[in-house]
Tab-separated table of C-alpha atoms in Angstrom:
chain	number	residue	atom	x	y	z
T	162	MET	CA	36.196	15.073	-2.451
T	163	LYS	CA	35.451	16.942	-5.624
T	164	THR	CA	32.488	18.809	-4.201
T	165	ARG	CA	34.580	21.939	-4.005
T	166	LEU	CA	34.371	22.082	-7.800
T	167	LEU	CA	30.626	22.483	-7.416
T	168	SER	CA	30.922	25.486	-5.147
T	169	CYS	CA	30.296	28.045	-7.884
T	170	THR	CA	27.285	29.901	-6.598
T	171	ILE	CA	24.322	31.584	-8.158
T	172	ARG	CA	25.708	35.029	-7.525
T	173	PHE	CA	28.764	34.302	-9.704
T	174	THR	CA	26.646	32.651	-12.378
T	175	LEU	CA	24.308	35.613	-12.496
T	176	LEU	CA	26.908	38.307	-13.094
T	177	PRO	CA	27.028	37.880	-16.885
T	178	ILE	CA	23.269	37.413	-16.992
T	179	LEU	CA	22.591	40.671	-15.225
T	180	ALA	CA	24.529	42.398	-17.976
T	181	LEU	CA	21.451	41.843	-20.109
T	182	SER	CA	19.786	44.583	-18.127
T	183	LEU	CA	22.015	47.142	-19.853
T	184	VAL	CA	20.797	48.802	-23.027
T	185	GLY	CA	23.435	50.289	-25.280
T	186	GLY	CA	25.940	50.132	-22.424
T	187	ALA	CA	23.798	52.321	-20.106
T	188	PRO	CA	21.791	51.236	-17.046
T	189	LEU	CA	18.073	50.682	-17.539
T	190	HIS	CA	17.190	53.480	-15.125
T	191	ALA	CA	19.224	55.908	-17.232
T	192	GLN	CA	17.327	55.237	-20.442
T	193	ASP	CA	15.317	58.016	-21.995
T	194	ALA	CA	11.652	58.060	-21.000
T	195	THR	CA	10.746	57.430	-24.619
T	196	ALA	CA	12.543	54.030	-24.728
T	197	ASP	CA	10.718	51.349	-26.632
T	198	LEU	CA	8.685	49.425	-24.025
T	199	ALA	CA	8.535	46.371	-26.267
T	200	LYS	CA	12.335	46.292	-26.309
T	201	LEU	CA	12.409	46.500	-22.503
T	202	ILE	CA	9.972	43.610	-22.259
T	203	GLU	CA	12.130	41.561	-24.596
T	204	GLN	CA	15.186	42.242	-22.453
T	205	LEU	CA	13.240	41.421	-19.313
T	206	ASP	CA	12.209	38.090	-20.823
T	207	LYS	CA	15.853	37.310	-21.648
T	208	LEU	CA	16.890	38.231	-18.133
T	209	GLU	CA	14.233	35.961	-16.674
T	210	GLU	CA	15.305	33.106	-18.946
T	211	GLY	CA	18.905	33.588	-17.885
T	212	LEU	CA	18.009	33.580	-14.213
T	213	SER	CA	15.989	30.414	-14.666
T	214	ALA	CA	18.843	28.718	-16.516
T	215	ALA	CA	21.293	29.714	-13.772
T	216	LYS	CA	19.005	28.337	-11.087
T	217	ASN	CA	18.565	25.063	-12.959
T	218	LYS	CA	22.326	24.733	-13.416
T	219	ASN	CA	22.899	25.407	-9.730
T	220	ASN	CA	20.247	22.893	-8.682
T	221	ALA	CA	21.713	20.287	-11.012
T	222	SER	CA	25.095	20.664	-9.310
T	223	ALA	CA	23.423	20.207	-5.933
T	224	VAL	CA	21.612	17.078	-7.154
T	225	VAL	CA	24.886	15.435	-8.204
T	226	ALA	CA	26.558	16.103	-4.846
T	227	LEU	CA	23.540	15.217	-2.688
T	228	THR	CA	22.861	12.004	-4.596
T	229	ALA	CA	26.419	10.855	-3.890
T	230	ALA	CA	26.229	11.972	-0.250
T	231	MET	CA	23.004	10.127	0.556
T	232	GLY	CA	24.740	6.850	-0.287
T	233	ASN	CA	26.035	6.451	3.261
T	234	ASP	CA	26.596	8.374	6.484
T	235	GLY	CA	30.317	8.864	5.830
T	236	LYS	CA	29.806	10.538	2.452
T	237	ALA	CA	27.153	12.842	3.911
T	238	LEU	CA	29.581	13.819	6.660
T	239	GLU	CA	32.386	14.618	4.226
T	240	LEU	CA	30.071	16.762	2.113
T	241	TYR	CA	28.972	18.543	5.286
T	242	PHE	CA	32.591	19.382	6.142
T	243	ASP	CA	33.183	20.631	2.588
T	244	CYS	CA	30.092	22.848	2.803
T	245	MET	CA	31.081	24.251	6.190
T	246	HIS	CA	34.610	24.894	4.908
T	247	GLU	CA	33.182	26.928	2.070
T	248	ILE	CA	30.431	28.940	3.777
T	249	GLU	CA	31.871	29.451	7.254
T	250	PHE	CA	35.574	29.787	6.510
T	251	LYS	CA	36.525	30.493	2.878
T	252	GLU	CA	33.642	32.874	2.133
T	253	LYS	CA	34.312	34.724	5.385
T	254	GLY	CA	38.033	35.004	4.731
T	255	ARG	CA	39.003	32.852	7.678
T	256	LYS	CA	42.293	30.942	7.754
T	257	GLU	CA	42.698	27.316	6.753
T	258	SER	CA	44.194	26.647	10.180
T	259	GLU	CA	40.949	27.845	11.766
T	260	PHE	CA	38.993	25.323	9.714
T	261	ARG	CA	41.362	22.514	10.683
T	262	ASP	CA	41.061	23.471	14.345
T	263	TRP	CA	37.278	23.493	14.091
T	264	ARG	CA	37.137	20.171	12.250
T	265	GLU	CA	39.348	18.455	14.821
T	266	GLY	CA	37.702	20.275	17.728
T	267	PRO	CA	33.954	21.121	17.806
T	268	GLY	CA	33.475	19.391	14.457
T	269	LYS	CA	34.363	16.035	15.962
T	270	LYS	CA	30.899	15.647	17.420
T	271	MET	CA	29.544	15.513	13.855
T	272	ARG	CA	31.298	12.164	13.455
T	273	GLU	CA	29.038	10.517	16.002
T	274	ALA	CA	26.891	7.817	14.398
T	275	GLY	CA	23.575	9.490	15.145
T	276	VAL	CA	24.643	12.902	13.863
T	277	ALA	CA	26.109	11.454	10.656
T	278	ARG	CA	22.858	9.559	10.092
T	279	ALA	CA	20.869	12.760	10.554
T	280	LEU	CA	23.081	14.490	7.996
T	281	ARG	CA	22.533	11.690	5.477
T	282	LEU	CA	18.778	11.954	5.944
T	283	GLN	CA	19.039	15.713	5.551
T	284	CYS	CA	20.760	15.193	2.192
T	285	ALA	CA	18.047	12.779	1.078
T	286	TYR	CA	15.252	15.150	2.066
T	287	LEU	CA	16.921	18.154	0.457
T	288	LEU	CA	17.176	16.153	-2.757
T	289	LEU	CA	13.428	15.500	-2.588
T	290	SER	CA	12.886	19.207	-1.924
T	291	ILE	CA	14.739	20.056	-5.136
T	292	LYS	CA	12.445	17.679	-7.027
T	293	ALA	CA	9.473	19.369	-5.365
T	294	GLY	CA	10.723	22.626	-6.852
T	295	SER	CA	10.105	21.387	-10.386
T	296	ALA	CA	7.075	19.126	-9.887
T	297	LYS	CA	4.416	20.224	-12.364
T	298	THR	CA	2.505	17.131	-13.471
T	299	ASP	CA	0.498	14.419	-11.734
T	300	ALA	CA	3.315	12.015	-12.566
T	301	ASP	CA	5.799	14.340	-10.829
T	302	ARG	CA	3.612	14.462	-7.726
T	303	ALA	CA	3.137	10.704	-7.722
T	304	GLU	CA	6.913	10.267	-7.902
T	305	LEU	CA	7.320	12.670	-4.990
T	306	VAL	CA	4.780	10.800	-2.862
T	307	THR	CA	6.633	7.548	-3.553
T	308	GLY	CA	9.963	9.188	-2.750
T	309	LEU	CA	8.629	10.619	0.496
T	310	GLY	CA	7.279	7.200	1.439
T	311	ASN	CA	10.710	5.632	0.952
T	312	TYR	CA	12.331	8.476	2.862
T	313	LEU	CA	9.958	8.034	5.805
T	314	ASN	CA	10.729	4.308	5.912
T	315	ASP	CA	14.407	5.222	6.308
T	316	LEU	CA	13.672	7.951	8.864
T	317	VAL	CA	11.495	5.738	11.060
T	318	ALA	CA	13.960	2.831	10.842
T	319	SER	CA	16.651	5.241	12.102
T	320	THR	CA	14.612	6.463	15.091
T	321	LYS	CA	16.772	4.863	17.782
T	322	ASP	CA	20.016	5.932	16.098
T	323	LEU	CA	18.737	9.509	16.058
T	324	ALA	CA	17.713	9.559	19.719
T	325	SER	CA	20.129	12.337	20.689
T	326	ALA	CA	20.931	13.741	17.272
T	327	ARG	CA	17.709	15.088	15.793
T	328	GLY	CA	18.873	18.710	15.709
T	329	PRO	CA	19.647	18.889	11.972
T	330	LEU	CA	16.303	17.277	11.169
T	331	ASN	CA	14.184	19.611	13.293
T	332	GLU	CA	15.244	22.787	11.490
T	333	SER	CA	14.217	23.908	8.042
T	334	VAL	CA	16.187	21.926	5.493
T	335	LEU	CA	16.833	25.232	3.685
T	336	LYS	CA	18.852	26.427	6.685
T	337	SER	CA	21.186	23.448	6.477
T	338	ALA	CA	24.852	23.784	5.542
T	339	TYR	CA	24.100	21.882	2.330
T	340	ALA	CA	21.347	24.274	1.247
T	341	ARG	CA	23.371	27.362	2.097
T	342	HIS	CA	26.437	26.048	0.269
T	343	PHE	CA	24.487	25.400	-2.937
T	344	LYS	CA	22.450	28.598	-2.438
T	345	LEU	CA	19.228	26.601	-2.367
T	346	ASP	CA	18.053	28.814	0.483
T	347	VAL	CA	17.811	31.540	-2.177
T	348	SER	CA	16.874	29.657	-5.343
T	349	LEU	CA	14.649	26.785	-4.227
T	350	LYS	CA	10.908	27.348	-4.397
T	351	THR	CA	8.624	24.322	-4.197
T	352	THR	CA	5.621	24.058	-6.501
T	353	VAL	CA	3.673	21.600	-4.340
T	354	PRO	CA	2.559	21.524	-0.675
T	355	TRP	CA	5.761	20.920	1.232
T	356	SER	CA	7.200	20.579	4.734
T	357	GLU	CA	10.701	21.992	5.147
T	358	ARG	CA	11.384	19.890	8.256
T	359	ALA	CA	13.033	16.578	7.432
T	360	GLY	CA	12.532	14.965	10.844
T	361	SER	CA	8.802	15.203	11.515
T	362	VAL	CA	6.864	12.165	10.324
T	363	GLY	CA	3.513	13.775	11.078
T	364	GLU	CA	4.354	17.091	9.439
T	365	ILE	CA	5.587	15.457	6.230
T	366	TYR	CA	2.293	13.596	5.942
T	367	GLU	CA	0.203	16.611	6.960
T	368	LYS	CA	1.892	19.228	4.765
T	369	SER	CA	3.173	17.184	1.828
T	370	ILE	CA	1.829	13.684	1.226
T	371	LEU	CA	-1.830	14.068	2.189
T	372	PRO	CA	-2.375	17.416	0.376
T	373	MET	CA	-0.949	16.005	-2.863
T	374	LEU	CA	-3.201	12.957	-2.620
T	375	ARG	CA	-6.207	15.159	-1.845
T	376	GLU	CA	-5.531	17.238	-4.948
T	377	LYS	CA	-5.907	14.047	-7.010
T	378	LYS	CA	-8.905	12.926	-4.891
T	379	ASP	CA	-7.046	9.634	-4.568
T	380	LEU	CA	-9.053	7.805	-1.896
T	381	ALA	CA	-7.052	4.580	-2.135
T	382	GLY	CA	-3.807	6.524	-1.795
T	383	LEU	CA	-5.200	8.564	1.109
T	384	SER	CA	-6.385	5.476	2.963
T	385	ALA	CA	-3.011	3.775	2.535
T	386	ALA	CA	-1.135	6.927	3.577
T	387	TRP	CA	-3.221	7.360	6.733
T	388	THR	CA	-2.725	3.721	7.694
T	389	LYS	CA	1.024	3.981	7.169
T	390	ARG	CA	1.189	7.280	9.037
T	391	ILE	CA	-0.571	5.812	12.055
T	392	THR	CA	1.785	2.821	12.039
T	393	GLN	CA	4.918	4.943	11.667
T	394	GLU	CA	4.004	7.533	14.278
T	395	GLY	CA	3.191	4.681	16.634
T	396	MET	CA	6.612	3.155	15.976
T	397	VAL	CA	8.331	6.461	16.718
T	398	ALA	CA	6.418	6.795	19.995
T	399	ALA	CA	7.166	3.187	20.972
T	400	ALA	CA	10.881	3.709	20.335
T	401	ASP	CA	11.019	6.502	22.906
T	402	SER	CA	12.749	5.388	26.111
T	403	ASN	CA	10.017	7.190	28.035
T	404	ASP	CA	6.864	5.061	28.240
T	405	VAL	CA	4.817	8.246	28.529
T	406	ALA	CA	5.363	8.971	24.837
T	407	GLU	CA	3.680	5.750	23.732
T	408	LYS	CA	0.834	6.263	26.210
T	409	ASN	CA	0.258	9.829	24.999
T	410	PHE	CA	0.262	8.650	21.403
T	411	LYS	CA	-2.414	6.040	22.013
T	412	GLU	CA	-4.630	8.128	24.269
T	413	LYS	CA	-4.242	11.645	22.866
T	414	HIS	CA	-2.779	11.580	19.385
T	415	LEU	CA	-4.156	8.399	17.797
T	416	PRO	CA	-7.853	9.424	17.988
T	417	GLY	CA	-7.052	12.589	16.015
T	418	LEU	CA	-5.309	10.563	13.330
T	419	GLN	CA	-8.247	8.159	13.114
T	420	TRP	CA	-10.585	11.127	12.801
T	421	GLY	CA	-8.538	12.564	9.966
T	422	GLN	CA	-8.589	9.247	8.121
T	423	ALA	CA	-12.352	8.899	8.501
T	424	LYS	CA	-12.911	12.511	7.437
T	425	ASP	CA	-10.922	12.005	4.222
T	426	ALA	CA	-12.873	8.795	3.573
T	427	PHE	CA	-16.106	10.797	3.912
T	428	THR	CA	-14.874	13.716	1.787
T	429	TYR	CA	-13.281	11.775	-1.070
T	430	GLY	CA	-15.085	8.440	-0.944
T	431	THR	CA	-18.479	7.288	-2.164
T	432	ASN	CA	-19.520	5.315	0.925
T	433	LYS	CA	-20.237	8.346	3.070
T	434	GLY	CA	-22.553	6.366	5.330
T	435	ALA	CA	-19.755	4.055	6.474
T	436	ALA	CA	-17.300	6.954	6.919
T	437	GLY	CA	-19.862	9.009	8.826
T	438	THR	CA	-20.614	6.034	11.081
T	439	ALA	CA	-16.880	5.655	11.799
T	440	MET	CA	-16.668	9.336	12.748
T	441	LEU	CA	-19.727	9.042	15.004
T	442	ARG	CA	-18.148	6.026	16.708
T	443	LEU	CA	-14.966	7.988	17.369
T	444	ILE	CA	-17.008	10.726	19.039
T	445	GLN	CA	-18.765	8.177	21.237
T	446	GLU	CA	-15.539	6.398	22.198
T	447	ASN	CA	-13.680	9.588	23.122
T	448	ALA	CA	-16.405	11.818	24.572
T	449	ALA	CA	-15.548	10.814	28.147
T	450	ARG	CA	-11.842	11.666	27.732
T	451	PHE	CA	-11.865	15.063	25.995
T	452	ASP	CA	-14.138	17.707	24.562
T	453	THR	CA	-15.524	16.454	21.241
T	454	THR	CA	-17.605	19.553	20.476
T	455	GLY	CA	-15.441	20.379	17.485
T	456	TRP	CA	-15.832	16.888	16.069
T	457	ILE	CA	-19.617	16.975	16.538
T	458	ASN	CA	-19.918	20.287	14.701
T	459	GLU	CA	-17.569	19.136	11.956
T	460	LEU	CA	-19.476	15.897	11.351
T	461	ARG	CA	-22.802	17.740	11.346
T	462	GLN	CA	-21.553	20.133	8.682
T	463	LEU	CA	-20.249	17.250	6.568
T	464	LEU	CA	-23.571	15.412	6.839
T	465	LEU	CA	-25.349	18.584	5.745
T	466	GLY	CA	-23.029	18.865	2.776
T	467	LYS	CA	-21.267	21.969	4.094
T	468	PRO	CA	-17.523	22.403	4.709
T	469	ALA	CA	-16.784	22.722	8.418
T	470	ALA	CA	-15.535	26.142	9.472
T	471	ALA	CA	-12.030	26.201	10.902
T	472	GLU	CA	-13.164	27.586	14.255
T	473	GLU	CA	-15.652	24.755	14.672
T	474	THR	CA	-12.847	22.222	14.962
T	475	ALA	CA	-10.720	24.260	17.356
T	476	ASP	CA	-11.630	22.111	20.367
T	477	ALA	CA	-11.172	18.800	18.567
T	478	PRO	CA	-7.969	16.872	19.188
T	479	ALA	CA	-5.678	17.502	16.237
T	480	PRO	CA	-2.801	15.388	14.939
T	481	GLU	CA	0.427	16.457	16.596
T	482	ALA	CA	3.790	16.608	14.862
T	483	ALA	CA	5.725	13.406	15.518
T	484	LYS	CA	9.061	13.675	17.246
């Protein structure tokens, strides 16, 4: 593959840029105390512009490689091997023979179908994370929400294939071999609410999708997202070979999701009577199974037009991160 051509890193790109911090060939810290502050500010601005340009160039290289890799499991696997070759062997001065031994030894387990699928999903989510790093407008956020929805469809559909290979998806995507190879662990900063874990359906909704929809006060979008989240988390639980997972979802986790959906309907909708009635019904239906004190206090505060304090919901069942 040609991904090795993309392995130029930020640190190499920045070397000529950092030269801008020199004034008249001398280091900034060596300048006379009477140096023109306006000139220093101008140089600082140029340095910042250069750093930004270098980061954008680096991210663009990552986008090209990740877009190709997310095409199928095999391409994601090959990119993974290229990244590992670079960061774990070449950069550390290890021999080519050591890389070949690793690839044909411990690296063989990465060729398993489930692991390769996890790597492909990791590529797809890292690509979305790069987009999240430059999302500034409502249109950007809407595109991200759509992209995350498509990603979650793929993730949930792959649940059974990932049964014993979720490791890469449970860690921060910025710790992945892909992110480290393209130095995204250093350069990537998201501008929107974001989950770094690519494998948690619940966390992606809770930290990324729902907050972006709440910022827009998009009730229709929130309602649809909650409905889809409930369906998808239920599918993940049902796919577990252990029947206990599905039972726990229905009895312990589902009521918290339904509460969250009703709460958003109350907060962002106009029919607060219907939403409040739905929340009251949830309290009645679940009072015999767990302590609903937090829910009662939260609903009371909402009805009084006051935001519920965080500690008042501590005893209420909260949505758990999906497996």
